[in-house]
mmCIF file with all atom_site columns, C-alpha atoms in Angstrom:
data_model
loop_
_atom_site.group_PDB
_atom_site.id
_atom_site.type_symbol
_atom_site.label_atom_id
_atom_site.label_alt_id
_atom_site.label_comp_id
_atom_site.label_asym_id
_atom_site.label_entity_id
_atom_site.label_seq_id
_atom_site.pdbx_PDB_ins_code
_atom_site.Cartn_x
_atom_site.Cartn_y
_atom_site.Cartn_z
_atom_site.occupancy
_atom_site.B_iso_or_equiv
_atom_site.pdbx_formal_charge
_atom_site.auth_seq_id
_atom_site.auth_comp_id
_atom_site.auth_asym_id
_atom_site.auth_atom_id
_atom_site.pdbx_PDB_model_num
ATOM 1   C CA . SER A 1 1   ? 33.998 101.065 90.541  1.00 56.00 ? 54  SER A CA 1
ATOM 2   C CA . LEU A 1 2   ? 32.695 104.498 91.329  1.00 60.00 ? 55  LEU A CA 1
ATOM 3   C CA . ILE A 1 3   ? 34.026 104.464 94.890  1.00 61.00 ? 56  ILE A CA 1
ATOM 4   C CA . MET A 1 4   ? 37.504 103.753 93.581  1.00 66.00 ? 57  MET A CA 1
ATOM 5   C CA . GLU A 1 5   ? 37.191 106.636 91.130  1.00 65.00 ? 58  GLU A CA 1
ATOM 6   C CA . GLN A 1 6   ? 36.136 109.016 93.885  1.00 64.00 ? 59  GLN A CA 1
ATOM 7   C CA . LEU A 1 7   ? 39.047 107.909 96.052  1.00 66.00 ? 60  LEU A CA 1
ATOM 8   C CA . LEU A 1 8   ? 41.426 108.374 93.155  1.00 66.00 ? 61  LEU A CA 1
ATOM 9   C CA . ALA A 1 9   ? 40.017 111.809 92.422  1.00 62.00 ? 62  ALA A CA 1
ATOM 10  C CA . LYS A 1 10  ? 40.492 112.798 96.067  1.00 62.00 ? 63  LYS A CA 1
ATOM 11  C CA . PHE A 1 11  ? 43.965 111.363 96.043  1.00 64.00 ? 64  PHE A CA 1
ATOM 12  C CA . LEU A 1 12  ? 44.920 113.349 92.963  1.00 61.00 ? 65  LEU A CA 1
ATOM 13  C CA . ASN A 1 13  ? 43.529 116.538 94.379  1.00 60.00 ? 66  ASN A CA 1
ATOM 14  C CA . PHE A 1 14  ? 45.685 116.511 97.474  1.00 52.00 ? 67  PHE A CA 1
ATOM 15  C CA . THR A 1 15  ? 46.968 119.986 98.058  1.00 46.00 ? 68  THR A CA 1
ATOM 16  C CA . LYS A 1 16  ? 49.128 119.004 101.019 1.00 49.00 ? 69  LYS A CA 1
ATOM 17  C CA . PRO A 1 17  ? 52.113 116.740 100.512 1.00 57.00 ? 70  PRO A CA 1
ATOM 18  C CA . LEU A 1 18  ? 51.377 113.077 100.987 1.00 61.00 ? 71  LEU A CA 1
ATOM 19  C CA . ASN A 1 19  ? 52.937 111.397 103.945 1.00 69.00 ? 72  ASN A CA 1
ATOM 20  C CA . LEU A 1 20  ? 54.913 108.571 102.392 1.00 82.00 ? 73  LEU A CA 1
ATOM 21  C CA . VAL A 1 21  ? 55.411 105.590 104.643 1.00 86.00 ? 74  VAL A CA 1
ATOM 22  C CA . LEU A 1 22  ? 59.009 104.826 103.757 1.00 91.00 ? 75  LEU A CA 1
ATOM 23  C CA . GLU A 1 23  ? 60.687 101.450 103.866 1.00 93.00 ? 76  GLU A CA 1
ATOM 24  C CA . LYS A 1 24  ? 63.240 99.561  101.828 1.00 96.00 ? 77  LYS A CA 1
ATOM 25  C CA . VAL A 1 25  ? 61.340 98.299  98.794  1.00 96.00 ? 78  VAL A CA 1
ATOM 26  C CA . ASN A 1 26  ? 62.283 95.433  96.484  1.00 96.00 ? 79  ASN A CA 1
ATOM 27  C CA . LEU A 1 27  ? 61.104 96.500  93.014  1.00 97.00 ? 80  LEU A CA 1
ATOM 28  C CA . LYS A 1 28  ? 61.615 93.002  91.597  1.00 96.00 ? 81  LYS A CA 1
ATOM 29  C CA . GLU A 1 29  ? 59.021 91.654  94.039  1.00 96.00 ? 82  GLU A CA 1
ATOM 30  C CA . ILE A 1 30  ? 56.695 94.571  93.365  1.00 96.00 ? 83  ILE A CA 1
ATOM 31  C CA . SER A 1 31  ? 56.972 94.040  89.616  1.00 97.00 ? 84  SER A CA 1
ATOM 32  C CA . ASP A 1 32  ? 56.306 90.274  89.872  1.00 97.00 ? 85  ASP A CA 1
ATOM 33  C CA . GLU A 1 33  ? 53.351 90.709  92.246  1.00 95.00 ? 86  GLU A CA 1
ATOM 34  C CA . SER A 1 34  ? 51.859 93.493  90.142  1.00 95.00 ? 87  SER A CA 1
ATOM 35  C CA . PHE A 1 35  ? 51.989 91.423  86.962  1.00 97.00 ? 88  PHE A CA 1
ATOM 36  C CA . TYR A 1 36  ? 50.434 88.449  88.723  1.00 95.00 ? 89  TYR A CA 1
ATOM 37  C CA . GLN A 1 37  ? 47.623 90.591  90.148  1.00 94.00 ? 90  GLN A CA 1
ATOM 38  C CA . VAL A 1 38  ? 46.815 92.362  86.890  1.00 94.00 ? 91  VAL A CA 1
ATOM 39  C CA . SER A 1 39  ? 46.754 89.107  84.921  1.00 95.00 ? 92  SER A CA 1
ATOM 40  C CA . GLU A 1 40  ? 44.571 87.391  87.560  1.00 93.00 ? 93  GLU A CA 1
ATOM 41  C CA . TYR A 1 41  ? 42.209 90.357  87.697  1.00 91.00 ? 94  TYR A CA 1
ATOM 42  C CA . SER A 1 42  ? 41.961 90.626  83.909  1.00 92.00 ? 95  SER A CA 1
ATOM 43  C CA . LYS A 1 43  ? 41.649 86.815  83.526  1.00 94.00 ? 96  LYS A CA 1
ATOM 44  C CA . ARG A 1 44  ? 43.998 87.010  80.550  1.00 94.00 ? 97  ARG A CA 1
ATOM 45  C CA . LYS A 1 45  ? 46.590 84.421  79.718  1.00 94.00 ? 98  LYS A CA 1
ATOM 46  C CA . ASP A 1 46  ? 47.742 85.916  76.403  1.00 97.00 ? 99  ASP A CA 1
ATOM 47  C CA . ILE A 1 47  ? 50.205 88.418  77.846  1.00 97.00 ? 100 ILE A CA 1
ATOM 48  C CA . VAL A 1 48  ? 53.729 87.090  78.328  1.00 97.00 ? 101 VAL A CA 1
ATOM 49  C CA . PHE A 1 49  ? 55.758 88.678  81.112  1.00 98.00 ? 102 PHE A CA 1
ATOM 50  C CA . VAL A 1 50  ? 59.417 89.237  80.195  1.00 98.00 ? 103 VAL A CA 1
ATOM 51  C CA . PRO A 1 51  ? 61.274 90.554  83.242  1.00 97.00 ? 104 PRO A CA 1
ATOM 52  C CA . LYS A 1 52  ? 64.922 91.566  82.950  1.00 97.00 ? 105 LYS A CA 1
ATOM 53  C CA . ILE A 1 53  ? 65.600 92.331  86.570  1.00 96.00 ? 106 ILE A CA 1
ATOM 54  C CA . PRO A 1 54  ? 68.767 91.279  88.394  1.00 95.00 ? 107 PRO A CA 1
ATOM 55  C CA . ASP A 1 55  ? 68.224 89.182  91.523  1.00 92.00 ? 108 ASP A CA 1
ATOM 56  C CA . ASP A 1 56  ? 70.655 91.326  93.494  1.00 92.00 ? 109 ASP A CA 1
ATOM 57  C CA . LEU A 1 57  ? 68.917 94.593  92.656  1.00 93.00 ? 110 LEU A CA 1
ATOM 58  C CA . SER A 1 58  ? 69.388 97.314  95.282  1.00 93.00 ? 111 SER A CA 1
ATOM 59  C CA . PHE A 1 59  ? 66.397 98.305  97.345  1.00 94.00 ? 112 PHE A CA 1
ATOM 60  C CA . VAL A 1 60  ? 64.836 101.715 96.913  1.00 95.00 ? 113 VAL A CA 1
ATOM 61  C CA . GLU A 1 61  ? 63.478 103.845 99.689  1.00 94.00 ? 114 GLU A CA 1
ATOM 62  C CA . GLY A 1 62  ? 59.793 104.272 99.050  1.00 94.00 ? 115 GLY A CA 1
ATOM 63  C CA . ASP A 1 63  ? 56.172 103.702 99.920  1.00 92.00 ? 116 ASP A CA 1
ATOM 64  C CA . LYS A 1 64  ? 55.461 100.098 99.045  1.00 93.00 ? 117 LYS A CA 1
ATOM 65  C CA . ILE A 1 65  ? 51.714 100.511 98.566  1.00 90.00 ? 118 ILE A CA 1
ATOM 66  C CA . LEU A 1 66  ? 52.075 103.507 96.266  1.00 91.00 ? 119 LEU A CA 1
ATOM 67  C CA . LEU A 1 67  ? 54.915 101.977 94.235  1.00 94.00 ? 120 LEU A CA 1
ATOM 68  C CA . LYS A 1 68  ? 52.825 98.840  93.744  1.00 93.00 ? 121 LYS A CA 1
ATOM 69  C CA . GLN A 1 69  ? 49.921 100.989 92.571  1.00 91.00 ? 122 GLN A CA 1
ATOM 70  C CA . CYS A 1 70  ? 52.296 102.653 90.115  1.00 94.00 ? 123 CYS A CA 1
ATOM 71  C CA . PHE A 1 71  ? 53.383 99.321  88.583  1.00 96.00 ? 124 PHE A CA 1
ATOM 72  C CA . GLN A 1 72  ? 49.827 97.946  88.535  1.00 94.00 ? 125 GLN A CA 1
ATOM 73  C CA . ASN A 1 73  ? 48.518 100.997 86.675  1.00 93.00 ? 126 ASN A CA 1
ATOM 74  C CA . LEU A 1 74  ? 51.308 100.802 84.089  1.00 96.00 ? 127 LEU A CA 1
ATOM 75  C CA . PHE A 1 75  ? 50.715 97.065  83.610  1.00 96.00 ? 128 PHE A CA 1
ATOM 76  C CA . GLN A 1 76  ? 46.943 97.527  83.389  1.00 93.00 ? 129 GLN A CA 1
ATOM 77  C CA . ASN A 1 77  ? 47.461 100.055 80.592  1.00 93.00 ? 130 ASN A CA 1
ATOM 78  C CA . ALA A 1 78  ? 49.851 97.694  78.810  1.00 95.00 ? 131 ALA A CA 1
ATOM 79  C CA . PHE A 1 79  ? 47.285 94.865  78.987  1.00 95.00 ? 132 PHE A CA 1
ATOM 80  C CA . GLU A 1 80  ? 44.568 97.129  77.595  1.00 93.00 ? 133 GLU A CA 1
ATOM 81  C CA . SER A 1 81  ? 46.828 98.234  74.755  1.00 94.00 ? 134 SER A CA 1
ATOM 82  C CA . MET A 1 82  ? 47.339 94.608  73.655  1.00 95.00 ? 135 MET A CA 1
ATOM 83  C CA . PRO A 1 83  ? 43.843 93.265  72.928  1.00 94.00 ? 136 PRO A CA 1
ATOM 84  C CA . LYS A 1 84  ? 45.320 90.382  70.913  1.00 94.00 ? 137 LYS A CA 1
ATOM 85  C CA . GLY A 1 85  ? 48.002 89.598  73.484  1.00 96.00 ? 138 GLY A CA 1
ATOM 86  C CA . GLY A 1 86  ? 51.738 90.133  73.362  1.00 97.00 ? 139 GLY A CA 1
ATOM 87  C CA . LYS A 1 87  ? 54.799 90.677  75.514  1.00 98.00 ? 140 LYS A CA 1
ATOM 88  C CA . LEU A 1 88  ? 55.080 92.977  78.502  1.00 98.00 ? 141 LEU A CA 1
ATOM 89  C CA . ALA A 1 89  ? 58.779 93.530  79.192  1.00 98.00 ? 142 ALA A CA 1
ATOM 90  C CA . VAL A 1 90  ? 60.115 95.094  82.371  1.00 98.00 ? 143 VAL A CA 1
ATOM 91  C CA . SER A 1 91  ? 63.776 95.868  82.774  1.00 98.00 ? 144 SER A CA 1
ATOM 92  C CA . ILE A 1 92  ? 65.338 97.438  85.838  1.00 98.00 ? 145 ILE A CA 1
ATOM 93  C CA . GLN A 1 93  ? 68.969 98.541  85.858  1.00 97.00 ? 146 GLN A CA 1
ATOM 94  C CA . GLU A 1 94  ? 71.072 100.343 88.377  1.00 96.00 ? 147 GLU A CA 1
ATOM 95  C CA . ASP A 1 95  ? 73.140 103.383 87.649  1.00 89.00 ? 148 ASP A CA 1
ATOM 96  C CA . LYS A 1 96  ? 74.992 105.763 89.924  1.00 86.00 ? 149 LYS A CA 1
ATOM 97  C CA . ASP A 1 97  ? 71.895 107.869 90.551  1.00 83.00 ? 150 ASP A CA 1
ATOM 98  C CA . GLY A 1 98  ? 69.434 105.109 91.291  1.00 94.00 ? 151 GLY A CA 1
ATOM 99  C CA . LEU A 1 99  ? 67.286 102.675 89.361  1.00 97.00 ? 152 LEU A CA 1
ATOM 100 C CA . LYS A 1 100 ? 66.073 102.916 85.789  1.00 97.00 ? 153 LYS A CA 1
ATOM 101 C CA . ILE A 1 101 ? 62.840 101.062 85.088  1.00 98.00 ? 154 ILE A CA 1
ATOM 102 C CA . GLU A 1 102 ? 61.549 100.421 81.576  1.00 98.00 ? 155 GLU A CA 1
ATOM 103 C CA . VAL A 1 103 ? 58.080 99.006  80.972  1.00 98.00 ? 156 VAL A CA 1
ATOM 104 C CA . SER A 1 104 ? 57.518 98.110  77.301  1.00 98.00 ? 157 SER A CA 1
ATOM 105 C CA . ASP A 1 105 ? 54.479 96.652  75.590  1.00 98.00 ? 158 ASP A CA 1
ATOM 106 C CA . GLN A 1 106 ? 53.685 95.508  72.057  1.00 97.00 ? 159 GLN A CA 1
ATOM 107 C CA . GLY A 1 107 ? 50.406 97.341  72.011  1.00 95.00 ? 160 GLY A CA 1
ATOM 108 C CA . VAL A 1 108 ? 48.594 99.735  69.740  1.00 94.00 ? 161 VAL A CA 1
ATOM 109 C CA . GLY A 1 109 ? 50.831 102.640 70.745  1.00 94.00 ? 162 GLY A CA 1
ATOM 110 C CA . ILE A 1 110 ? 49.919 106.225 71.541  1.00 92.00 ? 163 ILE A CA 1
ATOM 111 C CA . PRO A 1 111 ? 49.216 108.726 68.756  1.00 90.00 ? 164 PRO A CA 1
ATOM 112 C CA . ALA A 1 112 ? 51.831 111.499 68.605  1.00 90.00 ? 165 ALA A CA 1
ATOM 113 C CA . ASP A 1 113 ? 49.253 114.241 69.055  1.00 90.00 ? 166 ASP A CA 1
ATOM 114 C CA . ILE A 1 114 ? 48.203 113.004 72.499  1.00 91.00 ? 167 ILE A CA 1
ATOM 115 C CA . LEU A 1 115 ? 51.567 111.803 73.775  1.00 91.00 ? 168 LEU A CA 1
ATOM 116 C CA . ASP A 1 116 ? 52.101 114.970 75.812  1.00 89.00 ? 169 ASP A CA 1
ATOM 117 C CA . LYS A 1 117 ? 48.616 114.748 77.380  1.00 91.00 ? 170 LYS A CA 1
ATOM 118 C CA . ILE A 1 118 ? 48.605 111.200 78.702  1.00 91.00 ? 171 ILE A CA 1
ATOM 119 C CA . PHE A 1 119 ? 49.746 112.149 82.212  1.00 91.00 ? 172 PHE A CA 1
ATOM 120 C CA . ASN A 1 120 ? 47.085 114.848 82.602  1.00 86.00 ? 173 ASN A CA 1
ATOM 121 C CA . PRO A 1 121 ? 44.400 114.010 85.164  1.00 78.00 ? 174 PRO A CA 1
ATOM 122 C CA . PHE A 1 122 ? 41.108 112.971 83.544  1.00 75.00 ? 175 PHE A CA 1
ATOM 123 C CA . PHE A 1 123 ? 42.581 112.716 80.040  1.00 80.00 ? 176 PHE A CA 1
ATOM 124 C CA . THR A 1 124 ? 41.448 109.414 78.552  1.00 79.00 ? 177 THR A CA 1
ATOM 125 C CA . THR A 1 125 ? 40.826 107.809 75.192  1.00 77.00 ? 178 THR A CA 1
ATOM 126 C CA . LYS A 1 126 ? 38.883 104.902 76.705  1.00 77.00 ? 179 LYS A CA 1
ATOM 127 C CA . GLU A 1 127 ? 35.109 104.770 76.677  1.00 74.00 ? 180 GLU A CA 1
ATOM 128 C CA . LYS A 1 128 ? 34.899 103.953 80.354  1.00 71.00 ? 181 LYS A CA 1
ATOM 129 C CA . GLY A 1 129 ? 38.266 105.327 81.416  1.00 70.00 ? 182 GLY A CA 1
ATOM 130 C CA . THR A 1 130 ? 38.714 107.846 84.207  1.00 67.00 ? 183 THR A CA 1
ATOM 131 C CA . GLY A 1 131 ? 41.965 109.245 82.897  1.00 68.00 ? 184 GLY A CA 1
ATOM 132 C CA . LEU A 1 132 ? 43.409 108.833 86.380  1.00 71.00 ? 185 LEU A CA 1
ATOM 133 C CA . GLY A 1 133 ? 45.709 105.844 85.864  1.00 82.00 ? 186 GLY A CA 1
ATOM 134 C CA . LEU A 1 134 ? 48.728 107.547 84.335  1.00 90.00 ? 187 LEU A CA 1
ATOM 135 C CA . SER A 1 135 ? 48.304 110.802 86.241  1.00 87.00 ? 188 SER A CA 1
ATOM 136 C CA . LEU A 1 136 ? 48.447 108.714 89.403  1.00 87.00 ? 189 LEU A CA 1
ATOM 137 C CA . VAL A 1 137 ? 51.578 106.966 88.108  1.00 93.00 ? 190 VAL A CA 1
ATOM 138 C CA . LYS A 1 138 ? 53.214 110.337 87.502  1.00 93.00 ? 191 LYS A CA 1
ATOM 139 C CA . LYS A 1 139 ? 52.161 111.647 90.898  1.00 89.00 ? 192 LYS A CA 1
ATOM 140 C CA . ILE A 1 140 ? 53.649 108.598 92.651  1.00 91.00 ? 193 ILE A CA 1
ATOM 141 C CA . VAL A 1 141 ? 56.906 108.889 90.678  1.00 95.00 ? 194 VAL A CA 1
ATOM 142 C CA . ASN A 1 142 ? 57.111 112.600 91.546  1.00 92.00 ? 195 ASN A CA 1
ATOM 143 C CA . LEU A 1 143 ? 56.467 111.885 95.226  1.00 91.00 ? 196 LEU A CA 1
ATOM 144 C CA . HIS A 1 144 ? 59.450 109.524 95.100  1.00 94.00 ? 197 HIS A CA 1
ATOM 145 C CA . GLN A 1 145 ? 61.585 112.306 93.567  1.00 94.00 ? 198 GLN A CA 1
ATOM 146 C CA . GLY A 1 146 ? 61.776 110.395 90.289  1.00 96.00 ? 199 GLY A CA 1
ATOM 147 C CA . LYS A 1 147 ? 61.110 111.146 86.636  1.00 97.00 ? 200 LYS A CA 1
ATOM 148 C CA . ILE A 1 148 ? 58.946 109.458 84.022  1.00 97.00 ? 201 ILE A CA 1
ATOM 149 C CA . GLN A 1 149 ? 59.021 109.646 80.221  1.00 97.00 ? 202 GLN A CA 1
ATOM 150 C CA . VAL A 1 150 ? 57.205 107.795 77.490  1.00 96.00 ? 203 VAL A CA 1
ATOM 151 C CA . GLN A 1 151 ? 58.207 106.750 73.987  1.00 96.00 ? 204 GLN A CA 1
ATOM 152 C CA . SER A 1 152 ? 55.558 105.423 71.651  1.00 95.00 ? 205 SER A CA 1
ATOM 153 C CA . LYS A 1 153 ? 54.628 105.026 68.020  1.00 89.00 ? 206 LYS A CA 1
ATOM 154 C CA . LEU A 1 154 ? 51.251 104.123 66.670  1.00 89.00 ? 207 LEU A CA 1
ATOM 155 C CA . ASN A 1 155 ? 50.969 100.334 66.173  1.00 90.00 ? 208 ASN A CA 1
ATOM 156 C CA . SER A 1 156 ? 54.424 99.600  67.533  1.00 90.00 ? 209 SER A CA 1
ATOM 157 C CA . GLY A 1 157 ? 54.033 99.649  71.278  1.00 95.00 ? 210 GLY A CA 1
ATOM 158 C CA . SER A 1 158 ? 54.926 101.988 74.111  1.00 97.00 ? 211 SER A CA 1
ATOM 159 C CA . LYS A 1 159 ? 57.798 102.237 76.538  1.00 98.00 ? 212 LYS A CA 1
ATOM 160 C CA . PHE A 1 160 ? 57.595 104.008 79.886  1.00 98.00 ? 213 PHE A CA 1
ATOM 161 C CA . ILE A 1 161 ? 60.958 104.964 81.370  1.00 98.00 ? 214 ILE A CA 1
ATOM 162 C CA . ILE A 1 162 ? 61.104 105.768 85.063  1.00 98.00 ? 215 ILE A CA 1
ATOM 163 C CA . SER A 1 163 ? 64.119 106.782 87.082  1.00 97.00 ? 216 SER A CA 1
ATOM 164 C CA . LEU A 1 164 ? 63.946 106.551 90.862  1.00 97.00 ? 217 LEU A CA 1
ATOM 165 C CA . PRO A 1 165 ? 66.589 107.517 93.399  1.00 96.00 ? 218 PRO A CA 1
ATOM 166 C CA . LYS A 1 166 ? 67.678 104.808 95.848  1.00 95.00 ? 219 LYS A CA 1
ATOM 167 C CA . GLU A 1 167 ? 67.232 107.220 98.731  1.00 93.00 ? 220 GLU A CA 1
ATOM 168 C CA . LEU A 1 168 ? 64.954 110.216 99.004  1.00 92.00 ? 221 LEU A CA 1
ATOM 169 C CA . GLN A 1 169 ? 66.381 113.637 99.794  1.00 88.00 ? 222 GLN A CA 1
ATOM 170 C CA . GLN A 1 170 ? 65.127 114.978 103.101 1.00 75.00 ? 223 GLN A CA 1
ATOM 171 C CA . THR A 1 171 ? 61.843 116.701 102.528 1.00 61.00 ? 224 THR A CA 1
ATOM 172 C CA . THR A 1 172 ? 60.198 119.124 104.903 1.00 50.00 ? 225 THR A CA 1
ATOM 173 C CA . GLU A 1 173 ? 58.279 117.537 107.743 1.00 49.00 ? 226 GLU A CA 1
ATOM 174 C CA . LEU A 1 174 ? 54.974 116.297 106.384 1.00 49.00 ? 227 LEU A CA 1
ATOM 175 C CA . SER A 1 175 ? 51.888 116.803 108.450 1.00 44.00 ? 228 SER A CA 1
ATOM 176 C CA . GLU A 1 176 ? 49.320 114.637 106.656 1.00 47.00 ? 229 GLU A CA 1
ATOM 177 C CA . PRO A 1 177 ? 48.374 111.614 108.760 1.00 47.00 ? 230 PRO A CA 1
ATOM 178 C CA . ARG A 1 178 ? 48.491 108.203 107.097 1.00 47.00 ? 231 ARG A CA 1
ATOM 179 C CA . GLU A 1 179 ? 44.710 107.726 107.330 1.00 47.00 ? 232 GLU A CA 1
ATOM 180 C CA . LYS A 1 180 ? 44.312 110.184 104.477 1.00 45.00 ? 233 LYS A CA 1
ATOM 181 C CA . VAL A 1 181 ? 46.003 107.789 102.064 1.00 47.00 ? 234 VAL A CA 1
ATOM 182 C CA . TYR A 1 182 ? 43.610 105.473 100.327 1.00 46.00 ? 235 TYR A CA 1
ATOM 183 C CA . TYR A 1 183 ? 44.734 101.900 100.075 1.00 43.00 ? 236 TYR A CA 1
ATOM 184 C CA . LEU A 1 184 ? 44.392 100.915 96.468  1.00 45.00 ? 237 LEU A CA 1
ATOM 185 C CA . ASN A 1 185 ? 44.706 97.185  95.953  1.00 38.00 ? 238 ASN A CA 1
#
């Protein structure tokens, strides 16, 4: 919807730091809920969810709403890249620095010549796309002091690799009030 696009555009154009509302977040729950919501919304039953996430996964410190948006956008992209269906695998592992999240699909893949552009705001290959989905994902990962990479080959799927710290380093006091954050369901 247009309103959503305008909100996203505003969100991406924030010049001030975003005031994250931090809590202990269970990424297993977020991943499960996000898959359920994307598959309900898309009315598709041909995508098989393959989670490899330990039950005793450590919590991360983060903004639950934004992290959920991050997963939903990645899953939405995966669904769109698999028009004939397929598997969407999510693995989350712990290492000494934090959590490593891998989201893999069996989709059409990303051509090599655009791989380095996919996180740019407004870059899209879709007819009706805004090009905001992955730039928003990257922005949310950055806000959580994490990193994101992508590996993809044409016709053999894509894998997004995100590393997030378990706890955020102290950042300078943020002055943006929460009302400026748009709730994106």
